[in-house]
CSV table of C-alpha atoms in Angstrom, one decimal:
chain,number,residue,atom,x,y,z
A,1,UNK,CA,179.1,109.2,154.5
A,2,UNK,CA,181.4,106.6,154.5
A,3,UNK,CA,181.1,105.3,157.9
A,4,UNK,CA,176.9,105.4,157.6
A,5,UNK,CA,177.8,103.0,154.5
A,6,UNK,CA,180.0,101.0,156.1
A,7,UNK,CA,176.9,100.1,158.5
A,8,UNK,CA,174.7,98.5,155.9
A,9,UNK,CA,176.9,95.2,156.0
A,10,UNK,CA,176.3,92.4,158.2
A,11,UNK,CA,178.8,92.6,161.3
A,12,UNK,CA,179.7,96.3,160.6
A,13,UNK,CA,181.7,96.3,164.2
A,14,UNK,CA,184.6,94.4,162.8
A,15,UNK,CA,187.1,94.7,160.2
A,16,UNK,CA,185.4,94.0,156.9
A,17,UNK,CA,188.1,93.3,154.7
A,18,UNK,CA,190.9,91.4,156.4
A,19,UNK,CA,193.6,89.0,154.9
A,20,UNK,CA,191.1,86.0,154.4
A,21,UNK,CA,188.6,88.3,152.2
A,22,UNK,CA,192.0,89.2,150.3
A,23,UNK,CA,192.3,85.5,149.9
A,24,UNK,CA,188.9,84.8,148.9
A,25,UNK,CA,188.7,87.2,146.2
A,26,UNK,CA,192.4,86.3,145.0
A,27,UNK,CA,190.2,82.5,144.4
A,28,UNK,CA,187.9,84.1,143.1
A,29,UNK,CA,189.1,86.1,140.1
A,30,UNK,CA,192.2,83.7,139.7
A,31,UNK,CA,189.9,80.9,139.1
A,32,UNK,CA,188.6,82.9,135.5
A,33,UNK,CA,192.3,83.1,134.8
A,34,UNK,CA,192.7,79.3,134.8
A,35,UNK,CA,189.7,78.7,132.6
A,36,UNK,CA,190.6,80.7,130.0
A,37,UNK,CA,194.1,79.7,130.0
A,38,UNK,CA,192.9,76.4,129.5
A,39,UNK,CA,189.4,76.9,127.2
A,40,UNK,CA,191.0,79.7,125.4
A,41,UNK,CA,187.2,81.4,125.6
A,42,UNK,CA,186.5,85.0,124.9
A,43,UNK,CA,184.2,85.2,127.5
A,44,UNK,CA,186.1,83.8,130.7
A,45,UNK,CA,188.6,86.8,129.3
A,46,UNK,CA,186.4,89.5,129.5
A,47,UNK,CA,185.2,88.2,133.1
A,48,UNK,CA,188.4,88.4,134.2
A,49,UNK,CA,189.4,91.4,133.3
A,50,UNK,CA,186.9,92.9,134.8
A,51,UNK,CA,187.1,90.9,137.8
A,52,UNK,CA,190.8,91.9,138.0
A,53,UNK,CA,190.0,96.0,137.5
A,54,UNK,CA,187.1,95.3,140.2
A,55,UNK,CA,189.3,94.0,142.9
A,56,UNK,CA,192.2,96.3,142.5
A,57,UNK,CA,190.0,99.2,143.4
A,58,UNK,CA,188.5,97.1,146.1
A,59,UNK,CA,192.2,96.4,147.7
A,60,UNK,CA,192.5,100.3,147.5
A,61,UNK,CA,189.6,100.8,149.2
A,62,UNK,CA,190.5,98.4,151.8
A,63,UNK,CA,193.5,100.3,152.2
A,64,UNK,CA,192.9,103.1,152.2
A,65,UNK,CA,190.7,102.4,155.1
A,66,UNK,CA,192.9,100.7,157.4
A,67,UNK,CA,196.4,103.0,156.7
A,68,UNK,CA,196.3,105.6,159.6
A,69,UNK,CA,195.5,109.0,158.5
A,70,UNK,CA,199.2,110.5,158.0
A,71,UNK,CA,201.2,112.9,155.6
A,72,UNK,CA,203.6,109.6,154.6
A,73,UNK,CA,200.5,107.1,154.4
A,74,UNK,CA,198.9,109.3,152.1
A,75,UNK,CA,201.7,110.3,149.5
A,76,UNK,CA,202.3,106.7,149.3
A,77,UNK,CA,198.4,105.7,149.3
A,78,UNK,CA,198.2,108.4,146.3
A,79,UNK,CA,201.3,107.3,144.5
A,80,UNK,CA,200.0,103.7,144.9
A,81,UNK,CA,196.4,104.7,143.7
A,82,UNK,CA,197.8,106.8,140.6
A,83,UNK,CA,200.0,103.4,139.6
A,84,UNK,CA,196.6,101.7,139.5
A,85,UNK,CA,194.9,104.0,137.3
A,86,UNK,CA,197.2,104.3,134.8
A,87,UNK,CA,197.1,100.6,135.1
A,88,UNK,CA,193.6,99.7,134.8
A,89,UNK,CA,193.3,102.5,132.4
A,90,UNK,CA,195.9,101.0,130.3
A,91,UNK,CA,193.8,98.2,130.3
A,92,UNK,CA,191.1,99.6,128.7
A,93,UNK,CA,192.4,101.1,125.8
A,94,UNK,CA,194.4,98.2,124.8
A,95,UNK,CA,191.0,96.4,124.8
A,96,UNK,CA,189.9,99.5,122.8
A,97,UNK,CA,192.3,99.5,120.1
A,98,UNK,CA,193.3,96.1,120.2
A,99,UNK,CA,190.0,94.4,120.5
A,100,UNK,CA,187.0,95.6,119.6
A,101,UNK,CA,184.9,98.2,120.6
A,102,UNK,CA,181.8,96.2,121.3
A,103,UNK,CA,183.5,94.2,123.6
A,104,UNK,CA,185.0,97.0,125.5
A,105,UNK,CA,182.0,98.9,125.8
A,106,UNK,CA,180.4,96.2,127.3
A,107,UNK,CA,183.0,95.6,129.8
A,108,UNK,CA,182.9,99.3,131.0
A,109,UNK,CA,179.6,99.1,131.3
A,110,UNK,CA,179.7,96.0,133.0
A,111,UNK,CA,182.1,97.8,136.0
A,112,UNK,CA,179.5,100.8,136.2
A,113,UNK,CA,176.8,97.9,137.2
A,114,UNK,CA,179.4,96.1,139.5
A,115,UNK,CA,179.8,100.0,141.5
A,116,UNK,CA,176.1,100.2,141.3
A,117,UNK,CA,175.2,96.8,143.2
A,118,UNK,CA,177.8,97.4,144.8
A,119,UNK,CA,176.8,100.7,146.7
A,120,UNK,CA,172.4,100.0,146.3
A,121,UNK,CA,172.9,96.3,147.7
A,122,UNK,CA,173.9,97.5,150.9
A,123,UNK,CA,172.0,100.4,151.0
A,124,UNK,CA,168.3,98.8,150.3
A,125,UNK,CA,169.0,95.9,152.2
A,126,UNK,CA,171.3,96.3,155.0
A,127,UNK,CA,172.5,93.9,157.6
A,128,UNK,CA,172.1,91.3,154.8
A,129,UNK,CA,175.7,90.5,154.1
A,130,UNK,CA,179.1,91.2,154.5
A,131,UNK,CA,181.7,93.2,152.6
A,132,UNK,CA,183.0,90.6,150.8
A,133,UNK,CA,179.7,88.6,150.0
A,134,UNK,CA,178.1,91.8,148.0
A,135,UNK,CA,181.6,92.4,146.5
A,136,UNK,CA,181.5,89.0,144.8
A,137,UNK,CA,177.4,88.8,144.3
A,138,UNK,CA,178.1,92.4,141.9
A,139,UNK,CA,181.4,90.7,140.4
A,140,UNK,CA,178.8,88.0,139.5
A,141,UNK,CA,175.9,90.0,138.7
A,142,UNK,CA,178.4,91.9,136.3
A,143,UNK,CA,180.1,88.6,135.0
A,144,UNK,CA,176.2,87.8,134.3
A,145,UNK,CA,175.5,90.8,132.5
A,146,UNK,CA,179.0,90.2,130.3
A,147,UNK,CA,177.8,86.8,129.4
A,148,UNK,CA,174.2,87.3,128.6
A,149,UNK,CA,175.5,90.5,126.4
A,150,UNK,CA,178.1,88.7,124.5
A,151,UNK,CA,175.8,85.7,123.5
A,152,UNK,CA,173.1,88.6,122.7
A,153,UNK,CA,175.3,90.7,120.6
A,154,UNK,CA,177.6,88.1,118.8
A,155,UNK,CA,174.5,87.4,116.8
A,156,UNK,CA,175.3,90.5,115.2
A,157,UNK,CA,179.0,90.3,113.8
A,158,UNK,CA,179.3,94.7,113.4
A,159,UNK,CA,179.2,94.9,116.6
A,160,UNK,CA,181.6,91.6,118.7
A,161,UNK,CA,184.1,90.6,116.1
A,162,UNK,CA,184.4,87.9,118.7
A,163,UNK,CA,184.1,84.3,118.5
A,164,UNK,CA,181.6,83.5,121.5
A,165,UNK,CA,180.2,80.4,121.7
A,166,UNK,CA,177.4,78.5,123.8
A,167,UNK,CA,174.9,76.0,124.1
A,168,UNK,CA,171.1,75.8,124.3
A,169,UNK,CA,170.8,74.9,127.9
A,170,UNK,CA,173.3,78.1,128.6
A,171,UNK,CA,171.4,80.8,127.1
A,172,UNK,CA,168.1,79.1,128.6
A,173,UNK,CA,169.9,79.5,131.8
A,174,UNK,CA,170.6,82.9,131.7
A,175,UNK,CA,166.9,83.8,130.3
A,176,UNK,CA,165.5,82.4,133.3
A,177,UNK,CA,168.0,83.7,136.0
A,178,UNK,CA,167.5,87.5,134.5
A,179,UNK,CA,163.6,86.7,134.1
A,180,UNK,CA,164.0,85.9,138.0
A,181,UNK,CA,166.2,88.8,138.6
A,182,UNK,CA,164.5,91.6,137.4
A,183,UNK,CA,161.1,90.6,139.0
A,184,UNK,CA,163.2,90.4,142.2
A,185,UNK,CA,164.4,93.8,141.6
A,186,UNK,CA,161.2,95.3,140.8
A,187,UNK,CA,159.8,94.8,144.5
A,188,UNK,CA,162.2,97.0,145.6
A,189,UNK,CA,160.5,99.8,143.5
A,190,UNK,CA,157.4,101.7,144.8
A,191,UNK,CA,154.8,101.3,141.8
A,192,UNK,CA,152.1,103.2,143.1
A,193,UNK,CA,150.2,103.6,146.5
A,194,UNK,CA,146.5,102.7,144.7
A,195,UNK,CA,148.2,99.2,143.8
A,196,UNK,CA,148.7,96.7,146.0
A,197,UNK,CA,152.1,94.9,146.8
A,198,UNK,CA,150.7,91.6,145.7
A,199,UNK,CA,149.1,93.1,142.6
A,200,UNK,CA,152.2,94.5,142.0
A,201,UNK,CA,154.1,91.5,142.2
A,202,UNK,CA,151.5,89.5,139.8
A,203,UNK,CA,151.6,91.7,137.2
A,204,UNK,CA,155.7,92.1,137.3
A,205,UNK,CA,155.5,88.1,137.2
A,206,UNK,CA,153.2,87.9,134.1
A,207,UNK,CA,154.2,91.0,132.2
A,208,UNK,CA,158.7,90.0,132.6
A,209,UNK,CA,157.6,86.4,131.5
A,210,UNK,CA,156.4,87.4,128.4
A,211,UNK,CA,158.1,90.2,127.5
A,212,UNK,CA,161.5,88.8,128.7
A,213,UNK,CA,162.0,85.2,129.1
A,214,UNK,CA,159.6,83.9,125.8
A,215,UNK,CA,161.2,86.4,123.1
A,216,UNK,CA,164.3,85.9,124.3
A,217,UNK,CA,164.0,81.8,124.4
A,218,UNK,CA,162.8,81.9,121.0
A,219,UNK,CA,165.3,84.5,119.8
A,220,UNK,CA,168.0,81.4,120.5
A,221,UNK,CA,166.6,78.3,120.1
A,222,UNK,CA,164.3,79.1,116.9
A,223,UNK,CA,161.6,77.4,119.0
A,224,UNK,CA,158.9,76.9,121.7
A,225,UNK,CA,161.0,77.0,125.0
A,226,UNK,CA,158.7,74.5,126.5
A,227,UNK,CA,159.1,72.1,123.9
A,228,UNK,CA,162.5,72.5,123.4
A,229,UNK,CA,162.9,71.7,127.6
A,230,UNK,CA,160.6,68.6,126.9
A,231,UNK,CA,162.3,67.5,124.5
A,232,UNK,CA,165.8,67.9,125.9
A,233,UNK,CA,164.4,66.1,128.8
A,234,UNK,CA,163.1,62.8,127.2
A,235,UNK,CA,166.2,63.1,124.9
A,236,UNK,CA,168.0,60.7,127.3
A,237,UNK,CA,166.3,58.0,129.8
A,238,UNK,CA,168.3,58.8,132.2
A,239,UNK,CA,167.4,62.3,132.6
A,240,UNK,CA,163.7,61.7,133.7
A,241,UNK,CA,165.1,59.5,136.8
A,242,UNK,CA,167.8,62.3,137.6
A,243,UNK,CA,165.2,65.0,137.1
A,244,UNK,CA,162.7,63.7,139.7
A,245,UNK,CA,165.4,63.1,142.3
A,246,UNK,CA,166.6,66.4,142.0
A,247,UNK,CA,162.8,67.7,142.4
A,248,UNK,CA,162.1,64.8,145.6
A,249,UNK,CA,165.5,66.2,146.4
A,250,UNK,CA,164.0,69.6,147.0
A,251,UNK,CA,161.1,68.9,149.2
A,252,UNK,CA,163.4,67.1,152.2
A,253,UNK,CA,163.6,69.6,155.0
A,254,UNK,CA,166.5,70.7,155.5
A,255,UNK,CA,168.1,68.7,158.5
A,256,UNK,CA,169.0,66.1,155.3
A,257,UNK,CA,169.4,69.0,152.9
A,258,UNK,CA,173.0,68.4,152.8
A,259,UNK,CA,173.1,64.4,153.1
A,260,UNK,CA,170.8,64.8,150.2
A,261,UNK,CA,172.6,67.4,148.5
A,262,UNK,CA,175.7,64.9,148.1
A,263,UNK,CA,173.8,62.2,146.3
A,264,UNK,CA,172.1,64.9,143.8
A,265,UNK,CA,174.9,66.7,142.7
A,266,UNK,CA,177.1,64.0,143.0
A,267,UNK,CA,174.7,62.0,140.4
A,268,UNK,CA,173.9,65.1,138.8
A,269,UNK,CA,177.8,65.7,138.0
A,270,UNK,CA,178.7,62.2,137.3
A,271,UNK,CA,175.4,61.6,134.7
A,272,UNK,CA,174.6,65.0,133.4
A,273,UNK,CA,175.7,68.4,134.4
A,274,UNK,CA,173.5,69.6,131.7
A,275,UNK,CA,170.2,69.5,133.3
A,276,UNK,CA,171.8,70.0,136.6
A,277,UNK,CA,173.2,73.1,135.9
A,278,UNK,CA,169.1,74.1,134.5
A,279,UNK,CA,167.9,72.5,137.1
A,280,UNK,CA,169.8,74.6,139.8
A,281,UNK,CA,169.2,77.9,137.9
A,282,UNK,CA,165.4,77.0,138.1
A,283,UNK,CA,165.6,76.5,142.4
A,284,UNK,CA,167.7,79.9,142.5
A,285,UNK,CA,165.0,81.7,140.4
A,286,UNK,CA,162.3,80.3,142.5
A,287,UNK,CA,164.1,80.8,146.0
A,288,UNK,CA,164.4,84.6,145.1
A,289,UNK,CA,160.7,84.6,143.5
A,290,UNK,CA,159.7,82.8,147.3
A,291,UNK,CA,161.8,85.3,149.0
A,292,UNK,CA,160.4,88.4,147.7
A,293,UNK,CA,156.8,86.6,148.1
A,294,UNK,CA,157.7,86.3,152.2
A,295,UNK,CA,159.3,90.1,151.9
A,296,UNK,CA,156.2,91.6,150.7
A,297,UNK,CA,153.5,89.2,152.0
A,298,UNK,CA,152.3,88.2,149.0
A,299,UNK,CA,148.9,86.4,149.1
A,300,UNK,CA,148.0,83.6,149.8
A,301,UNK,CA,151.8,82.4,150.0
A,302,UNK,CA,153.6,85.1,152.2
A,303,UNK,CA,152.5,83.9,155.5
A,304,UNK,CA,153.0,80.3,154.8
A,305,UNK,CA,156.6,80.7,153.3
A,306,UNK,CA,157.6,83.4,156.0
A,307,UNK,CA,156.0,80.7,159.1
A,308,UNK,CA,158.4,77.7,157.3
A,309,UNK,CA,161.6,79.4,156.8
A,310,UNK,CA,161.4,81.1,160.4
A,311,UNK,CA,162.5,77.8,161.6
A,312,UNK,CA,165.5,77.5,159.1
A,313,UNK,CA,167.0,80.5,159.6
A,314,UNK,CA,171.1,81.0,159.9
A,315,UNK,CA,172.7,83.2,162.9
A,316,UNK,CA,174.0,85.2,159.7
A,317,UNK,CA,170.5,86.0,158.2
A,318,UNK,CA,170.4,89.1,160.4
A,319,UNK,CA,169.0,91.2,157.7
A,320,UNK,CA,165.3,91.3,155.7
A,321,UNK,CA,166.6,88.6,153.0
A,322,UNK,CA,167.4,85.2,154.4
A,323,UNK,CA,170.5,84.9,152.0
A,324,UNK,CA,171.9,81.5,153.5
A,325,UNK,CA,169.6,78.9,151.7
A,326,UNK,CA,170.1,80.9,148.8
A,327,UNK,CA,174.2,81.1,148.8
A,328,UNK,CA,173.8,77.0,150.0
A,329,UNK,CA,172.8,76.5,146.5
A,330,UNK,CA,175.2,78.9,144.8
A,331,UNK,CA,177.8,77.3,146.3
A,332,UNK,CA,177.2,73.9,145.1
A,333,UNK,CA,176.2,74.8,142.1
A,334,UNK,CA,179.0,77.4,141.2
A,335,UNK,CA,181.6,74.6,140.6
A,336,UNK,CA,179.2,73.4,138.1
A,337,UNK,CA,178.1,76.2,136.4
A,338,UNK,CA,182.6,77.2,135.5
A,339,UNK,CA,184.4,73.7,135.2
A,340,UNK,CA,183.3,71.7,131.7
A,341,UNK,CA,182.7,68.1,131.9
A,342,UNK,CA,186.9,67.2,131.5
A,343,UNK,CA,187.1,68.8,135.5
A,344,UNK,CA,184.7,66.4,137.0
A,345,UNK,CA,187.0,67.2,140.3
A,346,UNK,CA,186.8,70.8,140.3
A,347,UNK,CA,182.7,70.5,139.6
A,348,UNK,CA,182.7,68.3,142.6
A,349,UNK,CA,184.2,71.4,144.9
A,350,UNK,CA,180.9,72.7,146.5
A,351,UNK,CA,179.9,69.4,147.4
A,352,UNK,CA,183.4,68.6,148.9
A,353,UNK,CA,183.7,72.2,150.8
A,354,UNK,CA,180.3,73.0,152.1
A,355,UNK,CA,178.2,69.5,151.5
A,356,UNK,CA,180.8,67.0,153.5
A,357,UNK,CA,183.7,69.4,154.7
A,358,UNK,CA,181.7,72.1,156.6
A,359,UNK,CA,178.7,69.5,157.6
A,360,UNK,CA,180.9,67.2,159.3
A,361,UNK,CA,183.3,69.9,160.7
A,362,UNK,CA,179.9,71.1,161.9
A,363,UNK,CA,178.4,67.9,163.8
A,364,UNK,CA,182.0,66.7,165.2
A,365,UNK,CA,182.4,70.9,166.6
A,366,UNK,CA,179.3,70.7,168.5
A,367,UNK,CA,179.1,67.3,169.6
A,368,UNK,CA,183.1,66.8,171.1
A,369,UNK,CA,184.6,69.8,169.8
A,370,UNK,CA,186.9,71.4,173.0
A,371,UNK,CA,189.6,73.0,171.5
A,372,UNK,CA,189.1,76.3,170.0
A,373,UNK,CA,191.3,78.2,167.0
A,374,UNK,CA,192.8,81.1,168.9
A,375,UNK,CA,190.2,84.4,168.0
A,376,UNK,CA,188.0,82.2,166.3
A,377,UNK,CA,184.7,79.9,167.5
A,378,UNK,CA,185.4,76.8,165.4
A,379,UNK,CA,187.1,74.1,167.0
A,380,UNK,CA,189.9,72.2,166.3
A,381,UNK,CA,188.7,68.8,166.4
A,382,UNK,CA,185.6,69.6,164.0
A,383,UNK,CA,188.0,71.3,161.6
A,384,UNK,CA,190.4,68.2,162.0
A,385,UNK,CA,187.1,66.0,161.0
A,386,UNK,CA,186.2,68.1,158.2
A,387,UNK,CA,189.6,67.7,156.9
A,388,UNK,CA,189.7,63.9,156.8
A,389,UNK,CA,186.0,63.3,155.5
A,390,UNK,CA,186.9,65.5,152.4
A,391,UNK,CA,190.5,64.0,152.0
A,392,UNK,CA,188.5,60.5,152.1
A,393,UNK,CA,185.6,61.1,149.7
A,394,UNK,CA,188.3,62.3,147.1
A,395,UNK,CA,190.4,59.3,148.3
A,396,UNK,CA,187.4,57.0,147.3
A,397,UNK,CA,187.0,58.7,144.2
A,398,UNK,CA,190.3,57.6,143.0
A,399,UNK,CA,189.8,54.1,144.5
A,400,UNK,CA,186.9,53.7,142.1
A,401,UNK,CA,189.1,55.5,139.5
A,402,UNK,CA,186.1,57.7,138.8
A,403,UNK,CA,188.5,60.8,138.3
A,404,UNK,CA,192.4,60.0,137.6
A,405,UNK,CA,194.8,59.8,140.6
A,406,UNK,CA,198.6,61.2,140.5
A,407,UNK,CA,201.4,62.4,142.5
A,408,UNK,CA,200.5,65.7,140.8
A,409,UNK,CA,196.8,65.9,141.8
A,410,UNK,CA,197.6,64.5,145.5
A,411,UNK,CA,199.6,67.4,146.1
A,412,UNK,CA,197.1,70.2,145.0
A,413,UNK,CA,194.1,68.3,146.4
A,414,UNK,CA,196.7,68.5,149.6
A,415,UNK,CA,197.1,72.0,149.3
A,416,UNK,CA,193.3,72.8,148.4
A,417,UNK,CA,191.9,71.2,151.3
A,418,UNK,CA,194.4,72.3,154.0
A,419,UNK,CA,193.6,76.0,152.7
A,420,UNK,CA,189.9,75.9,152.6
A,421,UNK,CA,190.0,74.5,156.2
A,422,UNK,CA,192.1,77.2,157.0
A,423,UNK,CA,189.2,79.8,155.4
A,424,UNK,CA,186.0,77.3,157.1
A,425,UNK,CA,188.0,78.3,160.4
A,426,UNK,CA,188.5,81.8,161.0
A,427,UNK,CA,185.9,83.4,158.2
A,428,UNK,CA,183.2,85.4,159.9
A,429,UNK,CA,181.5,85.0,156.0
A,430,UNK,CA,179.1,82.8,155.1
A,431,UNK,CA,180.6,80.0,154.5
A,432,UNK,CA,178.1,78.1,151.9
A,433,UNK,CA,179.6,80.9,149.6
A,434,UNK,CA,183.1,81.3,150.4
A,435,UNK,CA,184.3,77.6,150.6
A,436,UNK,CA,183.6,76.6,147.1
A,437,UNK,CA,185.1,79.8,145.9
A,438,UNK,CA,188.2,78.7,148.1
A,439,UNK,CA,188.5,75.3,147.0
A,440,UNK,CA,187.8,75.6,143.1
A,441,UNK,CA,190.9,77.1,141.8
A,442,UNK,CA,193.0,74.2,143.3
A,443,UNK,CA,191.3,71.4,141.8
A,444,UNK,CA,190.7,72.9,138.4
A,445,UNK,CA,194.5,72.7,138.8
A,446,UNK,CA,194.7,69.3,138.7
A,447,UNK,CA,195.3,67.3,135.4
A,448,UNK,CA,192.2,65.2,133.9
């Protein structure tokens, strides 16, 4: 059983979880520890405590697979096992009695849909991605399902005797992306055989729109969610320029995707994360809408979608979902989406990572790259390149003093960048995802 699982993830012949997934996912969940020592937010608590429970049954997993199968392994994989348990479970009644019990429930719940996605993902679409890549897409479709539960329920003070709070554009944000998620999820199940796929998909469109996205809209903003987006948009000049670059921007084929990508989120960032943020939820929702259109050949658009992204596609989209694009604009965005406005660095760290970091490590690899990393297939010069254009677009950053410069942040920007260029080298993931993830928690370190 295990070992047919263990066949639904994307390079299934090597060792799934190996020291620089433990690294990956130690970024990962340590970077919801630093927000909410430094917001103090309910929320960011929640997410990582269940980020925390998630991965310590992941690293028994792990090891469980790779200790050979022996008497002393095993007493000491079981004594391990029951120190985590009582652990975790500790955990959870502390929450219980100490908290509330709205806010627990929703957490256990929360780790019952992590296990879930984490087990169907694979299962319904396998070859797609790795080990490590659907860990952290359920650790973020769980984190989702935290956040979107907590603003629901703290309308209601009998039930979250916590104080969440949020903006308009947030709660917009996460109307759309579950609008766009449980459409997507619906293809996967078979309606009926007198109904055709694109029927089907038409009538999951229409029907999740209204019944979803609109109540819920108005349920927060006490208005017309098309207005309301109007309005927020001609609130500001500025945002009607940035909001038709960021649409122009989205049209360019993607050989300047990530020259382009720079500029965007770079102006996006510096002027206002605000509609950024809204308007990279909106490409995510549509590039899972497309994809599920080019899955099921949905007239007229399947063909024409499937025939355009053929040409695009990564040596890792091995599976049925061509995840690359979509994790390309995760990655950028994720920065975004966590650090506020006071962490313009850490909001920058997609952009550094995969937009500049990986791109030029990239072009310099294949064009006079010779010397390889021992076991791996990037070069040394291109990770060498990589290296210094990052190091000089944060470098220019401080020249301009557009964030602050110090001794302080020097030597965690050091540290950050000599790390993820350690990950960008011998990572078998994909590395749009994995880079950002890397690279956040060290500049959210640095003082603003």
């Amino acid at each position: 059983m295990k070992a047919q699982f263990s066949l639904n993830f994307r390079d299934y012949n090597r060792n799934q979880f190996d020291f620089q997934c433990l690294l990956i996912l130690i970024c990962f969940v340590f970077s919801w520890l630093f927000i909410y020592l430094t917001t103090n937010d309910e929320l960011c608590k929640a997410i990582f405590i269940q980020n925390s429970l998630i991965s310590t049954w992941t690293i028994i997993y792990s090891i469980r697979i790779i200790l050979p199968h022996s008497t002393k392994y095993s007493f000491a994989f079981m004594i391990f096992q029951c120190t985590v348990t009582i652990l975790n479970g500790s955990a959870i009644l502390m929450m219980l009695f100490y908290e509330d019990f709205g806010l627990c429930l929703l957490l256990v719940l929360s780790l019952f849909l992590s296990k879930s996605i984490f087990i169907a993902g694979p299962t319904l679409c396998p070859k797609t991605c790795s080990f490590i890549e659907w860990l952290l897409i359920s650790m973020g479709c769980s984190g989702f399902f935290l956040s979107i539960n907590l603003h629901w329920w703290s309308h209601f003070e009998d039930v979250i005797n916590r104080p969440i709070y949020t903006f308009d554009y947030v709660v917009v944000c996460e109307c759309l992306l579950l609008f766009g998620m449980i459409v997507s999820i619906l293809q996967i199940i078979p309606w009926s055989t007198t109904i055709t796929t694109t029927t089907q998909f038409y009538i999951s469109l229409i029907t999740i729109f209204s019944s979803v996205f609109l109540p819920q809209a108005y349920f927060f903003l006490n208005q017309n969610p098309f207005i309301w987006l109007f309005n927020y948009i001609l609130n500001k000049s500025h945002r009607v320029s940035l909001f038709i670059i960021i649409l122009h921007e989205k049209t360019i084929i993607r050989k300047y995707f990530h020259f382009l990508a720079i500029i965007v989120y770079t102006s996006g960032i510096l002027l206002d994360t605000h509609l950024l943020i809204m308007c990279s939820v909106a490409f995510i929702v549509l590039l899972l809408l497309l994809e599920c259109m080019k899955i099921k050949n949905i007239a007229p658009f399947g063909n024409i979608i499937r025939n355009a992204w053929n040409m695009y596609e990564n040596e890792k989209d091995t599976g049925s979902i061509m995840v690359s694009h979509l994790f390309l604009i995760i990655g950028l965005s994720y920065p975004v989406w966590l650090a506020d406005d006071n962490r313009r660095l850490a909001q920058l760290s997609g952009i550094i990572s995969v937009g500049i970091g990986d791109s030029i490590a990239s072009i310099v690899g294949s064009k006079i790259g010779i010397h390889k990393w021992p076991g791996a297939k990037r070069t040394l010069e291109g990770s060498l390149a990589g290296l210094i254009a990052q190091f000089n677009f944060i470098a220019c950053l401080w020249y301009f003093d557009i964030i602050p410069y110090s001794q302080y942040n020097l030597f965690f920007v050091s540290l950050g960048l000599l790390f993820t260029t350690q990950i960008e080298a011998f990572s078998h993931d994909i590395d749009n995802l994995t880079l950002p993830i890397s690279l956040f928690p060290f500049l959210y370190a640095c003082k603003t």
